[in-house]
XYZ file of N, CA and C in Angstrom:
441
model
N -6.915 28.934 0.019
C -8.146 29.247 1.261
C -9.087 29.829 0.720
N -9.354 31.351 -0.012
C -9.348 31.710 -0.260
C -11.533 31.437 -0.854
N -10.422 31.066 -1.473
C -11.682 29.928 -2.521
C -12.336 28.317 -1.856
N -11.578 28.190 -1.331
C -12.120 26.334 -1.080
C -12.368 26.012 0.756
N -11.515 27.178 1.263
C -12.133 27.410 2.430
C -12.999 28.206 3.097
N -12.639 29.169 2.954
C -13.179 30.726 3.412
C -14.326 30.500 4.016
N -15.283 31.191 2.110
C -16.744 31.040 1.293
C -16.800 29.944 1.381
N -17.132 28.387 1.859
C -17.814 27.441 2.155
C -17.827 28.097 3.626
N -16.755 28.201 4.390
C -17.346 27.610 5.960
C -17.950 29.356 6.581
N -17.256 30.376 5.688
C -18.671 32.309 6.662
C -19.870 31.409 5.645
N -20.201 30.433 5.020
C -22.298 31.133 4.471
C -22.387 29.933 5.790
N -21.143 28.540 6.643
C -22.503 28.168 7.349
C -22.743 28.888 9.148
N -22.421 29.140 9.368
C -22.361 30.843 9.606
C -22.910 31.701 9.929
N -23.862 32.996 10.515
C -24.417 34.233 10.235
C -23.040 35.356 10.908
N -23.586 36.097 10.676
C -22.168 37.351 10.749
C -22.735 37.796 12.358
N -23.695 37.467 13.073
C -22.932 37.638 14.700
C -22.215 36.613 15.100
N -21.940 35.091 14.821
C -21.727 34.546 14.898
C -19.439 34.203 14.620
N -19.726 34.795 13.546
C -17.795 34.740 12.822
C -17.398 36.334 12.208
N -16.544 36.770 12.281
C -16.461 38.121 11.585
C -14.628 37.796 11.245
N -14.554 37.742 10.207
C -13.034 37.193 9.132
C -12.342 38.223 8.971
N -11.307 38.641 9.088
C -10.180 39.817 8.995
C -8.848 39.552 8.638
N -9.148 40.108 8.366
C -7.594 40.068 7.071
C -6.932 40.659 7.281
N -5.607 40.324 7.191
C -4.014 41.778 7.404
C -3.024 41.243 6.561
N -2.803 42.599 6.363
C -1.315 42.300 6.024
C -0.134 41.426 6.336
N 0.990 40.682 6.026
C 1.814 40.417 6.752
C 3.300 39.889 5.894
N 3.790 41.183 5.530
C 4.926 41.513 4.075
C 6.468 40.616 4.932
N 6.359 38.882 4.233
C 7.639 38.728 4.539
C 8.968 38.349 3.578
N 8.172 38.919 2.817
C 8.864 38.161 1.592
C 9.533 40.241 0.381
N 9.771 40.483 1.386
C 10.332 41.794 1.838
C 9.165 42.359 -0.275
N 9.744 43.567 -1.151
C 9.261 44.504 -1.802
C 8.164 43.741 -2.345
N 8.759 42.544 -2.962
C 7.685 42.197 -3.548
C 6.132 41.683 -2.783
N 6.566 41.916 -1.665
C 5.396 40.765 -0.518
C 4.540 41.927 -0.771
N 5.206 43.444 -0.305
C 4.322 45.194 -0.229
C 4.085 45.021 -1.115
N 4.518 45.776 -2.071
C 3.703 45.899 -3.129
C 2.341 44.590 -3.588
N 2.544 44.005 -3.478
C 1.167 43.122 -3.589
C 0.492 43.095 -2.863
N 0.672 43.675 -1.432
C -0.188 44.046 0.102
C -1.383 45.322 -1.000
N 0.069 46.414 -1.191
C -0.378 47.504 -2.118
C -0.894 47.529 -2.867
N -1.162 46.624 -3.496
C -2.315 47.022 -4.802
C -3.315 45.876 -4.005
N -2.889 45.110 -3.208
C -4.661 44.566 -3.653
C -5.220 45.017 -1.961
N -4.988 46.547 -1.518
C -5.428 47.275 -1.289
C -6.175 48.178 -1.538
N -5.563 48.822 -2.369
C -6.228 50.058 -3.500
C -7.495 48.932 -4.796
N -7.046 47.574 -4.508
C -7.708 47.881 -5.347
C -9.526 47.277 -4.216
N -9.336 46.863 -3.368
C -10.323 46.735 -2.036
C -10.721 47.965 -1.861
N -9.698 49.704 -2.099
C -11.052 50.671 -2.290
C -12.163 50.240 -3.520
N -11.620 49.839 -4.208
C -12.729 49.571 -4.484
C -13.859 48.730 -4.853
N -13.781 47.502 -4.054
C -14.458 46.296 -3.046
C -14.418 45.735 -4.758
N -12.784 45.008 -4.801
C -11.534 43.824 -5.874
C -10.857 43.737 -4.684
N -11.523 43.651 -3.418
C -9.724 42.841 -2.774
C -9.891 41.608 -2.868
N -10.904 40.280 -3.079
C -10.211 38.698 -3.476
C -9.718 38.747 -4.684
N -11.190 39.593 -5.539
C -11.158 39.211 -6.579
C -8.877 39.682 -7.330
N -8.579 40.564 -6.412
C -7.583 40.766 -7.050
C -5.980 39.607 -5.618
N -6.417 39.716 -4.825
C -5.665 38.795 -4.172
C -5.602 37.437 -4.841
N -6.748 37.383 -5.519
C -7.598 35.926 -5.636
C -6.212 35.528 -6.721
N -5.531 36.506 -8.057
C -5.464 36.800 -8.797
C -3.008 37.166 -8.877
N -2.704 37.649 -7.492
C -1.924 37.191 -6.678
C -1.325 36.358 -6.571
N -2.218 35.258 -5.543
C -1.688 34.486 -5.624
C -1.772 33.290 -6.330
N -2.756 33.368 -7.604
C -2.345 32.545 -8.970
C -0.942 33.106 -9.959
N -1.001 33.872 -10.104
C 0.125 34.136 -11.339
C 1.232 34.828 -9.963
N 1.844 34.815 -8.376
C 3.316 34.994 -7.108
C 4.363 34.213 -8.394
N 4.411 34.199 -8.671
C 7.080 33.883 -9.670
C 6.466 34.855 -10.638
N 4.365 35.923 -11.130
C 5.357 37.064 -11.844
C 4.722 38.403 -11.513
N 4.768 38.607 -9.970
C 4.049 39.805 -10.201
C 5.039 41.016 -10.516
N 4.870 42.115 -10.780
C 5.185 42.890 -11.257
C 3.746 44.916 -11.689
N 4.979 45.889 -11.423
C 3.828 47.284 -11.010
C 3.014 47.002 -12.655
N 3.337 46.254 -14.126
C 3.100 46.931 -15.435
C 1.155 45.342 -14.942
N 1.326 44.741 -14.372
C 0.433 43.051 -14.356
C 0.087 44.234 -13.337
N -0.102 44.426 -11.968
C -0.806 44.873 -11.874
C -1.871 45.595 -12.101
N -1.358 46.877 -13.579
C -2.229 47.990 -13.722
C -2.882 46.763 -14.450
N -2.379 46.041 -15.411
C -3.033 44.822 -16.792
C -4.948 44.330 -15.382
N -4.056 43.713 -14.743
C -5.988 43.394 -13.922
C -6.647 44.816 -12.960
N -6.210 45.786 -12.597
C -6.843 46.790 -12.482
C -7.706 46.600 -13.564
N -7.951 47.349 -15.426
C -8.605 47.081 -15.979
C -8.406 46.747 -16.359
N -8.746 44.876 -16.557
C -8.868 43.712 -16.336
C -10.632 44.091 -15.265
N -10.117 43.658 -13.984
C -11.626 43.775 -12.988
C -12.357 45.397 -13.255
N -12.028 46.402 -14.785
C -12.680 47.512 -14.637
C -12.649 47.914 -13.471
N -11.444 48.609 -12.300
C -11.195 49.531 -12.200
C -11.031 51.265 -12.238
N -11.600 51.822 -11.529
C -11.300 52.944 -12.022
C -9.540 52.899 -11.082
N -9.188 52.423 -12.864
C -6.917 52.851 -13.160
C -6.380 53.908 -12.422
N -6.979 54.830 -12.911
C -6.288 55.995 -12.253
C -6.578 56.762 -11.207
N -7.580 56.204 -10.898
C -7.681 56.053 -8.849
C -6.361 55.219 -8.345
N -5.953 54.011 -8.589
C -5.573 52.788 -8.346
C -4.578 52.505 -8.839
N -3.810 53.450 -9.360
C -2.621 53.466 -10.364
C -2.171 55.091 -8.400
N -3.318 56.259 -9.143
C -2.471 57.514 -7.568
C -2.694 56.452 -6.418
N -3.158 55.990 -6.213
C -3.701 55.017 -4.848
C -1.834 54.026 -5.049
N -1.442 53.215 -5.996
C -0.235 52.380 -6.226
C 0.720 53.348 -6.212
N 0.990 53.645 -7.053
C 2.439 55.166 -6.432
C 2.579 56.208 -5.710
N 1.227 56.468 -4.826
C 1.553 57.153 -3.423
C 1.467 56.064 -2.583
N 1.251 55.667 -2.789
C 1.180 54.444 -1.508
C 0.308 54.477 -0.605
N -0.707 54.909 -1.123
C -2.035 55.404 0.033
C -1.779 54.026 1.399
N -2.127 53.531 1.247
C -2.089 51.964 2.206
C -1.050 51.434 2.809
N 0.467 53.010 2.671
C 1.212 51.848 3.157
C 1.377 51.893 4.978
N 0.769 53.000 6.041
C 0.188 53.293 7.981
C -0.032 51.122 7.509
N -1.411 51.726 7.216
C -1.929 50.582 7.303
C -1.204 48.931 7.738
N 0.115 48.946 5.590
C 0.493 47.561 5.554
C 1.299 48.311 7.052
N 2.345 48.431 7.289
C 3.257 48.423 7.802
C 2.803 48.802 9.892
N 1.129 48.766 9.538
C 1.060 48.286 11.560
C 0.242 47.127 11.365
N -0.211 46.225 10.602
C -0.513 45.446 9.867
C -0.049 44.886 10.623
N 1.887 44.637 9.870
C 3.032 44.100 10.029
C 3.309 43.828 10.839
N 3.391 45.055 12.086
C 4.270 45.103 13.441
C 3.082 44.617 13.790
N 2.281 44.504 13.964
C 0.918 43.989 14.893
C 1.304 42.820 15.127
N 1.542 42.172 13.385
C 1.762 40.174 12.801
C 3.235 40.311 14.504
N 3.702 40.636 13.527
C 5.578 40.056 14.922
C 5.197 40.701 16.317
N 4.021 41.567 16.630
C 3.691 42.109 18.628
C 3.307 40.430 18.902
N 2.631 40.254 17.852
C 2.139 38.305 18.395
C 2.543 37.867 17.910
N 4.042 37.242 17.618
C 4.833 36.456 17.132
C 4.535 35.880 15.938
N 3.559 36.455 15.795
C 3.548 35.333 13.277
C 5.262 35.615 12.996
N 5.430 35.055 12.466
C 6.818 34.608 12.330
C 5.905 34.137 9.926
N 4.934 33.577 10.049
C 4.862 33.706 8.528
C 3.544 33.603 8.588
N 2.790 33.250 7.688
C 1.034 33.386 6.998
C 1.239 32.090 6.132
N -0.263 31.381 6.177
C -0.591 32.263 7.012
C -1.339 31.578 8.360
N -1.507 32.882 8.679
C -2.410 32.158 10.307
C -2.663 33.022 10.932
N -4.168 32.651 11.346
C -5.426 32.805 11.653
C -5.677 32.648 13.520
N -6.461 33.526 14.002
C -6.811 33.287 15.311
C -8.139 33.529 15.166
N -8.560 32.374 15.693
C -9.996 32.025 15.974
C -10.091 32.027 17.602
N -11.358 33.019 18.347
C -10.848 33.497 19.291
C -10.961 33.602 20.395
N -8.917 33.458 20.750
C -8.105 33.854 20.538
C -6.789 31.630 20.418
N -7.443 31.414 19.618
C -6.755 30.251 19.120
C -6.060 30.004 18.110
N -4.943 29.699 18.479
C -3.602 29.701 17.032
C -3.687 29.232 15.903
N -4.038 29.149 15.004
C -3.748 28.284 14.019
C -3.129 28.997 12.571
N -2.223 27.631 12.576
C -1.283 28.606 11.682
C -0.935 27.185 10.359
N -0.905 27.388 8.987
C -1.114 27.179 8.091
C -2.740 27.519 7.047
N -2.788 27.057 6.516
C -3.567 26.773 5.408
C -4.281 25.055 5.659
N -5.458 25.407 6.400
C -5.786 24.251 6.995
C -6.953 23.146 6.678
N -7.653 22.920 6.111
C -9.422 21.942 5.562
C -10.404 22.970 6.915
N -11.115 22.706 6.140
C -13.080 23.895 6.482
C -12.915 22.864 7.883
N -12.523 21.999 8.308
C -12.915 21.308 9.296
C -12.611 21.783 10.263
N -11.007 21.800 10.462
C -9.994 22.515 11.032
C -11.118 23.332 12.183
N -11.277 23.924 11.210
C -11.219 25.951 11.606
C -13.326 25.387 12.192
N -13.941 24.768 11.345
C -14.741 24.321 12.016
C -15.501 23.990 13.401
N -14.499 22.918 13.469
C -13.972 22.412 14.698
C -14.150 23.594 16.050
N -13.271 24.246 15.540
C -13.048 25.386 16.630
C -13.878 26.035 16.697
N -14.319 26.823 15.857
C -15.746 27.442 15.883
C -16.912 26.872 16.735
N -17.101 25.599 16.286
C -18.455 25.277 16.603
C -17.566 24.690 18.091
N -16.997 24.064 18.682
C -16.393 24.006 20.153
C -16.628 25.920 20.819
N -15.770 26.819 21.288
C -15.465 28.102 20.965
C -17.499 28.664 21.433
N -18.127 28.354 20.102
C -19.560 29.490 20.052
C -20.509 28.019 20.943
N -19.865 26.833 20.796
C -20.902 25.466 22.077
C -20.342 26.223 23.566
N -18.898 26.629 23.897
C -19.039 26.933 24.860
C -19.947 27.915 25.463
N -20.529 28.938 24.125
C -21.016 30.185 24.702
C -22.267 30.611 24.517
N -22.642 29.011 23.741
C -24.073 29.103 24.178
C -24.705 29.600 23.240
N -23.889 29.516 22.032
C -24.134 29.611 21.005
C -24.116 30.697 20.381
N -23.245 32.285 20.656
C -23.105 33.839 20.429
C -22.423 33.279 20.351
N -20.698 34.237 19.693
C -20.099 34.487 19.740
C -18.855 35.259 21.145
N -17.822 34.428 21.275
C -17.539 35.307 22.009
C -16.898 36.761 22.079
N -17.397 37.158 23.260
C -16.376 38.372 23.269
C -14.937 38.268 22.681
N -14.215 39.091 21.521
C -13.595 39.113 22.049
C -12.457 40.479 21.990
N -11.151 39.322 23.478
C -10.253 39.983 23.779
C -9.373 41.323 22.883
């Protein structure tokens, strides 16, 4: 989604029309939690998507040591990243994201909310574009207000 759908989709609209918000929904135990934590620590240094993509490309081989290697490879401040990860700096944020997802009835990922409409699973760009275009048309070209 991030590589093949998100970037082309965002390029099709201006910031007044579409805002993409990513939330952590940790459903696969400790490994998922640590992946979310590492991604958030990378986000602190503006490398969220780079780190995110590495995680999704290597889902079967995740570990703290690998995260530290990637932090160095991405030219992050490794000491800052390590402290963030080891002290679980983003624990409360990750927990809050998960609890919010549960309150919405989510059971899996990815799940998208487009102006309140639920899209479940990775879908082609055309599915997202169709919904966004419908919503923009009904709002006269302006993004509907978030409710």
